[in-house]
Short mmCIF file of C-alpha atoms in Angstrom, two decimals:
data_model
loop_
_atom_site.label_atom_id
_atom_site.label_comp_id
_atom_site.label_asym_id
_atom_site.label_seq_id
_atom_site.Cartn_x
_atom_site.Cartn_y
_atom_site.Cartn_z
CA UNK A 28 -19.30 9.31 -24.91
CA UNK A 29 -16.08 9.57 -22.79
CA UNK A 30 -15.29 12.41 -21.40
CA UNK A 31 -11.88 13.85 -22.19
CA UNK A 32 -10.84 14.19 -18.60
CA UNK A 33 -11.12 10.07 -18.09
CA UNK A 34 -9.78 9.52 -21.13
CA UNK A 35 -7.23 7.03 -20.66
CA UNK A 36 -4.05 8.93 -22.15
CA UNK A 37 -5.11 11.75 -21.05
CA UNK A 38 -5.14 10.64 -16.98
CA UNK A 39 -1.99 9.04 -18.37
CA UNK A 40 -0.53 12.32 -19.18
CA UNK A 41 -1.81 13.94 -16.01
CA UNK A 42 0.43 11.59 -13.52
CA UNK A 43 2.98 10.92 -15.94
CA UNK A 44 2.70 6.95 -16.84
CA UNK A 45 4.66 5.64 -19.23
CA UNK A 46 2.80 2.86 -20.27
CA UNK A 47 -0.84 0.72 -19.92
CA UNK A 48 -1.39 -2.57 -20.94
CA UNK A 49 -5.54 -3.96 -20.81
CA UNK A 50 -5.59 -7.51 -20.70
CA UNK A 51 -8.65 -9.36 -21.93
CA UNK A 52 -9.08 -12.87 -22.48
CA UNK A 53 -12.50 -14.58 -22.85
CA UNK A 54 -11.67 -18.00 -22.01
CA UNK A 55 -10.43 -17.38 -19.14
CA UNK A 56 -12.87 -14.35 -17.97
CA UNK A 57 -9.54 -12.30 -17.29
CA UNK A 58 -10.21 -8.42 -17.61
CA UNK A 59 -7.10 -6.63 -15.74
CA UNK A 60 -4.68 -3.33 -16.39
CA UNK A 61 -1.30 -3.18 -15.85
CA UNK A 62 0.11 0.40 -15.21
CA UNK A 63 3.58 1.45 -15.01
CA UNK A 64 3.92 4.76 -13.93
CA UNK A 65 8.32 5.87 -13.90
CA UNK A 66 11.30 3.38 -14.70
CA UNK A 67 13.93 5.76 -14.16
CA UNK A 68 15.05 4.05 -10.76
CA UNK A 69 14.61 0.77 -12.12
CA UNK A 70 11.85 -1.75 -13.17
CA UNK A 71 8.36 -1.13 -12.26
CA UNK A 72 7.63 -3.61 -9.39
CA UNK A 73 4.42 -3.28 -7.85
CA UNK A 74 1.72 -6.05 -6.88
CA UNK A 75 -1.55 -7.06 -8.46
CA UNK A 76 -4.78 -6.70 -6.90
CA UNK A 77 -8.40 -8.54 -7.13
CA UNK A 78 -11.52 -6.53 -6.76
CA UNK A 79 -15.16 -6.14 -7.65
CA UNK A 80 -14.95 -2.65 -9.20
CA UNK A 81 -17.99 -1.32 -9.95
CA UNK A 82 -16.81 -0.21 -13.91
CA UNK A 83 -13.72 -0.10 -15.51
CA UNK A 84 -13.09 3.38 -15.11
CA UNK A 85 -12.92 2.53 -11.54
CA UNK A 86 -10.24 0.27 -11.84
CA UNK A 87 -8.45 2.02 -14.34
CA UNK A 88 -8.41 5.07 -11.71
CA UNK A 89 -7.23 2.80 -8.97
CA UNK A 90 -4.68 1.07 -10.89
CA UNK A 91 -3.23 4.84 -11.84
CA UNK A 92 -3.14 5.72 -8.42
CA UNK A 93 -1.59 2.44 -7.25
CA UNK A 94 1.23 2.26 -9.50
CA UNK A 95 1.95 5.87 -8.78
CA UNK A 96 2.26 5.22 -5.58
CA UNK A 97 4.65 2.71 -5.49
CA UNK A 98 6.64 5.34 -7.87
CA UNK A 99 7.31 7.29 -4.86
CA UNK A 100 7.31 4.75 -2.21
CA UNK A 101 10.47 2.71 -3.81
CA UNK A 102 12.25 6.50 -4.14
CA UNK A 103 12.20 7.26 -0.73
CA UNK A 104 12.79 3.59 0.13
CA UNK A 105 16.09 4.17 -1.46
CA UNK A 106 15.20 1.35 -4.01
CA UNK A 107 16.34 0.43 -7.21
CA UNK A 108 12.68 0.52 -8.42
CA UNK A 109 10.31 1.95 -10.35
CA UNK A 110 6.62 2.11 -9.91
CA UNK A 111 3.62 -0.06 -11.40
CA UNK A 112 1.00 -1.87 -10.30
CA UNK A 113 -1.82 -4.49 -11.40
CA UNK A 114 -5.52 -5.00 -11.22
CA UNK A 115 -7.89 -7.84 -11.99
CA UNK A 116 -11.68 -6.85 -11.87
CA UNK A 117 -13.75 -9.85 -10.55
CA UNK A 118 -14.28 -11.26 -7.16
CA UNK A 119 -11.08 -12.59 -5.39
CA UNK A 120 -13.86 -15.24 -3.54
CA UNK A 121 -15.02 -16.48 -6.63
CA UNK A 122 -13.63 -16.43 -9.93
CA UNK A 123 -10.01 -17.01 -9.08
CA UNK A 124 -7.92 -20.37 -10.48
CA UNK A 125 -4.73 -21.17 -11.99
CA UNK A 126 -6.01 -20.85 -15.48
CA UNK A 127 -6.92 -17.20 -14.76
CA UNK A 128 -4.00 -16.73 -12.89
CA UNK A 129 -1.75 -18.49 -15.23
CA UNK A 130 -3.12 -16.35 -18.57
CA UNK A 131 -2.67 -13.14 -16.30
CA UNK A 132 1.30 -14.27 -15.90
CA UNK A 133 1.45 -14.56 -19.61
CA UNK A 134 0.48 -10.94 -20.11
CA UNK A 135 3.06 -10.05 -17.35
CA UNK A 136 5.89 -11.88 -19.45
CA UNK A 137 5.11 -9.95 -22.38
CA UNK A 138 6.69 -6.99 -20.86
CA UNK A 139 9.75 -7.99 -20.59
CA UNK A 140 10.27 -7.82 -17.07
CA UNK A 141 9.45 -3.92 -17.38
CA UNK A 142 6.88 -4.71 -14.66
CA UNK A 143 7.36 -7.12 -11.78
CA UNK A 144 3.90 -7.83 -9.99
CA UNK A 145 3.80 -9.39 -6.92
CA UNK A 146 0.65 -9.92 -3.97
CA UNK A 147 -1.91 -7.11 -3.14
CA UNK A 148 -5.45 -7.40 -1.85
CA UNK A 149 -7.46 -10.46 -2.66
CA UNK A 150 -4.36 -12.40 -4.17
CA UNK A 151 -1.99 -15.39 -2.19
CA UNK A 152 1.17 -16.56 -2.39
CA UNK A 153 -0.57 -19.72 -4.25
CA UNK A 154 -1.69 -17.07 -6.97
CA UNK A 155 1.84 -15.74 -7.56
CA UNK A 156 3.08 -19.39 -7.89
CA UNK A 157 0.65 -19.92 -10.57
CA UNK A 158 1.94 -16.90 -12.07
CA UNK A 159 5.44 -17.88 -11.88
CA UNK A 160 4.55 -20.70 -13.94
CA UNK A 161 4.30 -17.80 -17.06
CA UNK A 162 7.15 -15.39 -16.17
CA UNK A 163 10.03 -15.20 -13.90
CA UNK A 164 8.85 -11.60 -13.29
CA UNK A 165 7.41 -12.09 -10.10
CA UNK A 166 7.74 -12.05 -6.02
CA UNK A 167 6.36 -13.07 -3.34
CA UNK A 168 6.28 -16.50 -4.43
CA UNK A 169 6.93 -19.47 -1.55
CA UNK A 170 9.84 -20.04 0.27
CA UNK A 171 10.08 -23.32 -1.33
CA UNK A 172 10.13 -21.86 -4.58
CA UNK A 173 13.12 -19.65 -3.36
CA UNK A 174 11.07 -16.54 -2.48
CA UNK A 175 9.90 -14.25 0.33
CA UNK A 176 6.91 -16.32 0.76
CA UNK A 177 3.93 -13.20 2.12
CA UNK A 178 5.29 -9.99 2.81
CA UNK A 179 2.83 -8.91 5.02
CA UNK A 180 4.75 -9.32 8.04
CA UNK A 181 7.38 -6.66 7.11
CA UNK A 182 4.69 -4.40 5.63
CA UNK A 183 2.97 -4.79 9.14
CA UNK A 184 6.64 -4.01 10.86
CA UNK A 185 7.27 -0.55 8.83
CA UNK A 186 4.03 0.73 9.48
CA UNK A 187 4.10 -0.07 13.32
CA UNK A 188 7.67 1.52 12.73
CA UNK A 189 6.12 4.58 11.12
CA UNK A 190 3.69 4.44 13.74
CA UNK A 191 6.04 4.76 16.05
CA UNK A 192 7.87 7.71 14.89
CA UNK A 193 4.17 9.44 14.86
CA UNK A 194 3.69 8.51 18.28
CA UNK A 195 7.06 10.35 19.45
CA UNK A 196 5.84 13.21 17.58
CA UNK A 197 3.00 13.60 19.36
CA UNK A 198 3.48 12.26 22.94
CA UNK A 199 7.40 12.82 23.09
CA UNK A 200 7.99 9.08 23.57
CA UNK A 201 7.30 6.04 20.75
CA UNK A 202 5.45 3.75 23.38
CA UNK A 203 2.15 2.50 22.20
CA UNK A 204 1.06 0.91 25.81
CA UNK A 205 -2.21 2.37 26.76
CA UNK A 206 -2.97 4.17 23.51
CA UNK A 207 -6.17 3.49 22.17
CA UNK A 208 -5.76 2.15 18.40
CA UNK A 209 -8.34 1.21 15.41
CA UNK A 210 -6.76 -1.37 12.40
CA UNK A 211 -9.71 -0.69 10.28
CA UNK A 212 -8.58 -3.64 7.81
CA UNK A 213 -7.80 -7.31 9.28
CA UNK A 214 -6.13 -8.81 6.49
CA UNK A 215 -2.94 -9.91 6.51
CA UNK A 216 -1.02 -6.56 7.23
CA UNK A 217 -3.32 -5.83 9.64
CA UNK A 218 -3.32 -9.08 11.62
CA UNK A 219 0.68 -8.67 11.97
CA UNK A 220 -0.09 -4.79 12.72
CA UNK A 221 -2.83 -6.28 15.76
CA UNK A 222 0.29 -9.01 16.90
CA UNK A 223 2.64 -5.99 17.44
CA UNK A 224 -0.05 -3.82 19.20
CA UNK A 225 -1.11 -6.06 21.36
CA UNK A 226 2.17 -7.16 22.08
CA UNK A 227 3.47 -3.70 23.48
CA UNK A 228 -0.14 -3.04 25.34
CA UNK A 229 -2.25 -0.66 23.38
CA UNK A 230 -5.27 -0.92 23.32
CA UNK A 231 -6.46 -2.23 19.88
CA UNK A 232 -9.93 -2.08 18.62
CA UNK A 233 -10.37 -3.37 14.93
CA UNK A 234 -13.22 -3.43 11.75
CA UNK A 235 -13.41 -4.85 8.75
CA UNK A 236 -16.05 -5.83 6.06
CA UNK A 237 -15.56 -9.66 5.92
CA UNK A 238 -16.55 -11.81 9.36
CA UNK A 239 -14.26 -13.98 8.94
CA UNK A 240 -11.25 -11.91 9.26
CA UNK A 241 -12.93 -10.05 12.71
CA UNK A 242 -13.55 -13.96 13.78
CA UNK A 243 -9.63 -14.83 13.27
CA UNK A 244 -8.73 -11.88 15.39
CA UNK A 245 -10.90 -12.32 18.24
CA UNK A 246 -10.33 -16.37 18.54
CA UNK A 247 -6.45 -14.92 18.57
CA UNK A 248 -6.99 -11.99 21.17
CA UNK A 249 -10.71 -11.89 23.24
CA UNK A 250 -9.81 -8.40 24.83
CA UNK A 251 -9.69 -6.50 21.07
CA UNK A 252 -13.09 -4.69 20.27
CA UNK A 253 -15.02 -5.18 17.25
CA UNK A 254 -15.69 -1.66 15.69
CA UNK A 255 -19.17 -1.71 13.59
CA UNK A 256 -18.18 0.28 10.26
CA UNK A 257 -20.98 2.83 10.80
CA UNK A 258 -19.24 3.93 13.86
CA UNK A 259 -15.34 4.03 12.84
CA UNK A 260 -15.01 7.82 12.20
CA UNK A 261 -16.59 8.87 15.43
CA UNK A 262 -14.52 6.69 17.75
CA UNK A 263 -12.56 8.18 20.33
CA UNK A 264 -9.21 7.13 19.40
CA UNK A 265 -5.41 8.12 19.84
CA UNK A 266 -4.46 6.20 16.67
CA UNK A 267 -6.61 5.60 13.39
CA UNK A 268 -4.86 3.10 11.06
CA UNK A 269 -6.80 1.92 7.92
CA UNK A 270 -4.88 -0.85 6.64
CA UNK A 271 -8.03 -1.45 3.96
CA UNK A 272 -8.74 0.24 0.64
CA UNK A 273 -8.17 3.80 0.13
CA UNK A 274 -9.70 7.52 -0.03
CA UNK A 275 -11.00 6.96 3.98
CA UNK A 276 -9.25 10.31 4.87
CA UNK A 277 -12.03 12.77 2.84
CA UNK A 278 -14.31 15.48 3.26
CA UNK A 279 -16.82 13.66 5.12
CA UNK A 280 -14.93 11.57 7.46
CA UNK A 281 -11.80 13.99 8.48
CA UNK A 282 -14.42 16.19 10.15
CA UNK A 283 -15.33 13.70 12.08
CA UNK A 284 -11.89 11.70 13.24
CA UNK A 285 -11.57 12.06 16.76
CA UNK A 286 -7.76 11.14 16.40
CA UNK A 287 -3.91 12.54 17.07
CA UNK A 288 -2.33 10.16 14.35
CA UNK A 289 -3.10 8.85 11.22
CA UNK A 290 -0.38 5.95 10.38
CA UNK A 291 -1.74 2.43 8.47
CA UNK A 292 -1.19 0.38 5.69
CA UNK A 293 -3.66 1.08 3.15
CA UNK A 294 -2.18 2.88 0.10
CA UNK A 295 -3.78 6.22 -1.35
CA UNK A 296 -5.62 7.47 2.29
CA UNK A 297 -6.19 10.56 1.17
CA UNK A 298 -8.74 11.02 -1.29
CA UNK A 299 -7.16 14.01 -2.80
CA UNK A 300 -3.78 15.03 -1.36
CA UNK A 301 -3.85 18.46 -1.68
CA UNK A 302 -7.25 18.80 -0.28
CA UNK A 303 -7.18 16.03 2.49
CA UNK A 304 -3.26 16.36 3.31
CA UNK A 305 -4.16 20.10 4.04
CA UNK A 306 -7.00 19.48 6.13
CA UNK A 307 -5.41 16.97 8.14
CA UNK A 308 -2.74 19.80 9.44
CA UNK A 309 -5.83 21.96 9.80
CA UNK A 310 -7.34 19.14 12.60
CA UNK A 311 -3.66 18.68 14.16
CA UNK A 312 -3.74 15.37 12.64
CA UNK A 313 -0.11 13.92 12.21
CA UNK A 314 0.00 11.68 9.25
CA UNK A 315 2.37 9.57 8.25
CA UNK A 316 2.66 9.15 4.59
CA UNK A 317 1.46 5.94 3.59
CA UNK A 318 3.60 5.09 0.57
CA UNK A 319 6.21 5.62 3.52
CA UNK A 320 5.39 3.76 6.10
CA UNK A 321 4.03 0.79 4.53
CA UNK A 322 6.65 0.18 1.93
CA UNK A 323 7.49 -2.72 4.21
CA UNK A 324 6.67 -5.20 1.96
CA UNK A 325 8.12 -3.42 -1.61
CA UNK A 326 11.32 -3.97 0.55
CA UNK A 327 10.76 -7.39 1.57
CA UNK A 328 9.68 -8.17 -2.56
CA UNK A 329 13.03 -6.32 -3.33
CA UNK A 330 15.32 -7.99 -1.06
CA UNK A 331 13.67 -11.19 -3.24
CA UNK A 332 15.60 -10.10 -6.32
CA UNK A 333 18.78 -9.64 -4.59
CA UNK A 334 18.39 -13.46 -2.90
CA UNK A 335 16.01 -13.57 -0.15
CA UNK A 336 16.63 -13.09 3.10
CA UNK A 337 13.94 -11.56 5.78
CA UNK A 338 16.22 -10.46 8.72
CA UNK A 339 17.95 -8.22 6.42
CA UNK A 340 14.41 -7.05 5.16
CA UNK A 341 13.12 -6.65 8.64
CA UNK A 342 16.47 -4.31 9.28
CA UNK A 343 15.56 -2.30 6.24
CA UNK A 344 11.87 -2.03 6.99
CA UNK A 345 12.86 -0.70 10.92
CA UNK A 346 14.81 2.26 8.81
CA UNK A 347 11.26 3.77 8.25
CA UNK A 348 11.37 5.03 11.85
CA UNK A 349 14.10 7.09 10.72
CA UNK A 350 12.93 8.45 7.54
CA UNK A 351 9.32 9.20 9.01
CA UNK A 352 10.83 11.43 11.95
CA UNK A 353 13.20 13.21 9.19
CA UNK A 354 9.52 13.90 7.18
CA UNK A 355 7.40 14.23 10.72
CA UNK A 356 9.79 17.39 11.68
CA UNK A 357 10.76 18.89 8.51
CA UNK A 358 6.52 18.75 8.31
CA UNK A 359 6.24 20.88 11.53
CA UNK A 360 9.21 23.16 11.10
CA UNK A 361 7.42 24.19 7.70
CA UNK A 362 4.05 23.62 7.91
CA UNK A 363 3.87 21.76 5.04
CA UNK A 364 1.26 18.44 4.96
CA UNK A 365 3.79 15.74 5.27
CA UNK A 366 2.31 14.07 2.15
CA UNK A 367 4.21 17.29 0.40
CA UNK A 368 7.48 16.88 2.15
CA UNK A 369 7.59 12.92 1.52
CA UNK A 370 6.72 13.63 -2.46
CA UNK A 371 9.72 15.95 -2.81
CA UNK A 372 11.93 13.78 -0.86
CA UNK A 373 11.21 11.09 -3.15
CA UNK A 374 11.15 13.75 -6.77
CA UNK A 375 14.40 14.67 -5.53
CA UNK A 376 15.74 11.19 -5.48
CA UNK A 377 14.28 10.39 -8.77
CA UNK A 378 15.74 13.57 -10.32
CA UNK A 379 19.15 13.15 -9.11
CA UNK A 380 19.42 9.45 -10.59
CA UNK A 381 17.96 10.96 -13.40
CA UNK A 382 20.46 13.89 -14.09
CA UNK A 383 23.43 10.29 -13.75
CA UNK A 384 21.91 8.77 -16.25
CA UNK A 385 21.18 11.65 -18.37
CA UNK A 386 24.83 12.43 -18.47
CA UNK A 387 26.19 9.22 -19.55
#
């Protein structure tokens, strides 16, 4: 029997969704959940990912999480979005084609353009074209089709930005030359994230799960060290920067980080704010909020809807320097986990817009 805490209305109610929708369709083999977490900035735009789960509960979890996340990250973007988010359970490798992808669109359209979904892990550009066959409630689709094409590159951009800021922080200069660095993640984010790294001289070591992706990096750079997983959390390292899946910042591996900075792409680092946030500032960690710093590529989907055009994304995405120092310093002035002084920056954003529209 479920238990009442993963109940699905209740997690609902405990980080305040607004709606669900499970999507099921046997012909196809399609088993995803759409979440949309707040509207009150605008519609819920948030991408949809493709992963193995292990159960449903899993995914439902993740998708909560997700779509939550991308609540916050539009607010203190200064967006005109809400929050939501989309996953499909299955392999990405293996069970992915247009009739899937299509029948997946179809369940998009039937919000209403409530929720926009756009790429995340395990999905292409090609995938949001087939969904853009269903509903016009999509981005990231190809340049030729008028969109933004991938937004990895200004998702890589902000959190190099954020990075950045971190670095001042610490060393009292932004520079990155010299400073030892781990992408744990080579996907696309972090294969722009390696081009920027290497391009100002740190020194970049990288891991990842899937050969392939380690294989693309060192045919493109022969000087960047391969990191077996095992070993990740004992490097020595100035910079840790998971640009994978989330929860790698928890009781077993903060002990163990051997780090100054924690700035990367991957959404939901820490496995349980309060908890991880906290110990972080215990270690003398500096984190950089990742629903900050890699909200590159909500911007570069947003700047989609008001006609495409990537300088002005890439101008938007360098603003994240900005707003991470303003969080960085308020942070140390308080002693508050920065996770805790981004979340109110972005409540108090939410509120205000909330109070306008309350009183019309």
């Amino acid at each position: 029997m479920e238990s009442q805490s993963n109940a699905p209305l209740t997690q609902m109610a405990q980080m305040g969704h607004e709606q669900i929708l499970f999507c099921n369709d046997p012909h196809t083999g399609l088993k995803a959940i759409i979440a949309i977490h707040n509207t009150v900035l605008g519609p819920a735009l948030g991408g949809t990912r493709m992963w193995m789960y292990a159960s449903e509960q899993e995914a439902l979890t993740d998708v909560l999480r997700l779509s939550r996340g991308m609540t916050y990250k539009a607010a203190i973007s200064g967006l005109n979005l809400g929050g939501g988010k989309a996953v499909i359970i299955g392999d990405a490798r293996k069970m992915k084609n247009e009739a899937l992808m299509r029948r997946f669109g179809a369940f998009v359209d039937s919000l209403g353009g409530k929720y926009i979904t756009a790429e995340d892990v395990g999905m292409t550009t090609k995938d949001m074209e087939y969904i853009h066959m269903e509903t016009e409630h999509v981005v990231g689709i190809p340049q030729t089709l008028g969109g933004g094409g991938d937004p990895s590159p200004v998702t890589a951009y902000g959190v190099y930005m954020g990075m950045k800021a971190a670095a001042k922080q610490i060393y009292g200069t932004d520079q990155l030359d010299g400073k030892r660095v781990l992408v744990q993640g080579a996907g696309n984010v972090g294969g722009y994230l390696i081009d920027h790294l290497v391009e100002e001289g740190a020194k970049v070591l990288v891991n990842d799960i899937f050969e392939d992706k380690l294989k693309n990096i060192t045919n493109k750079y022969a000087h960047v060290e391969v990191v077996p997983s095992e070993k990740v959390m004992d490097l020595d390292m100035d910079i840790y920067a998971p640009c994978a899946l989330g929860a790698t910042l928890n009781d077993e591996t903060i002990p163990r980080l051997k780090c100054a900075i924690v700035a990367g792409a991957a959404n939901n680092q820490l496995a349980v704010e309060k908890v991880h946030g906290q110990q972080l500032v215990d270690r003398g960690i500096v984190y950089a909020p990742d629903f900050l710093i890699n909200a590159g590529g909500l911007i570069n989907c947003y700047s989609e809807l008001e006609g495409y055009n990537q300088e002005r994304a890439l101008q938007q995405a360098e603003q994240i320097f900005e707003t991470t120092t303003a969080v960085l310093n308020e942070a140390a002035s308080s002693g508050k986990p920065t996770f805790e002084i981004a979340n109110q920056m972005a409540e108090r954003r939410i509120e205000d817009i909330a109070q306008i529209h309350r009183s019309l």
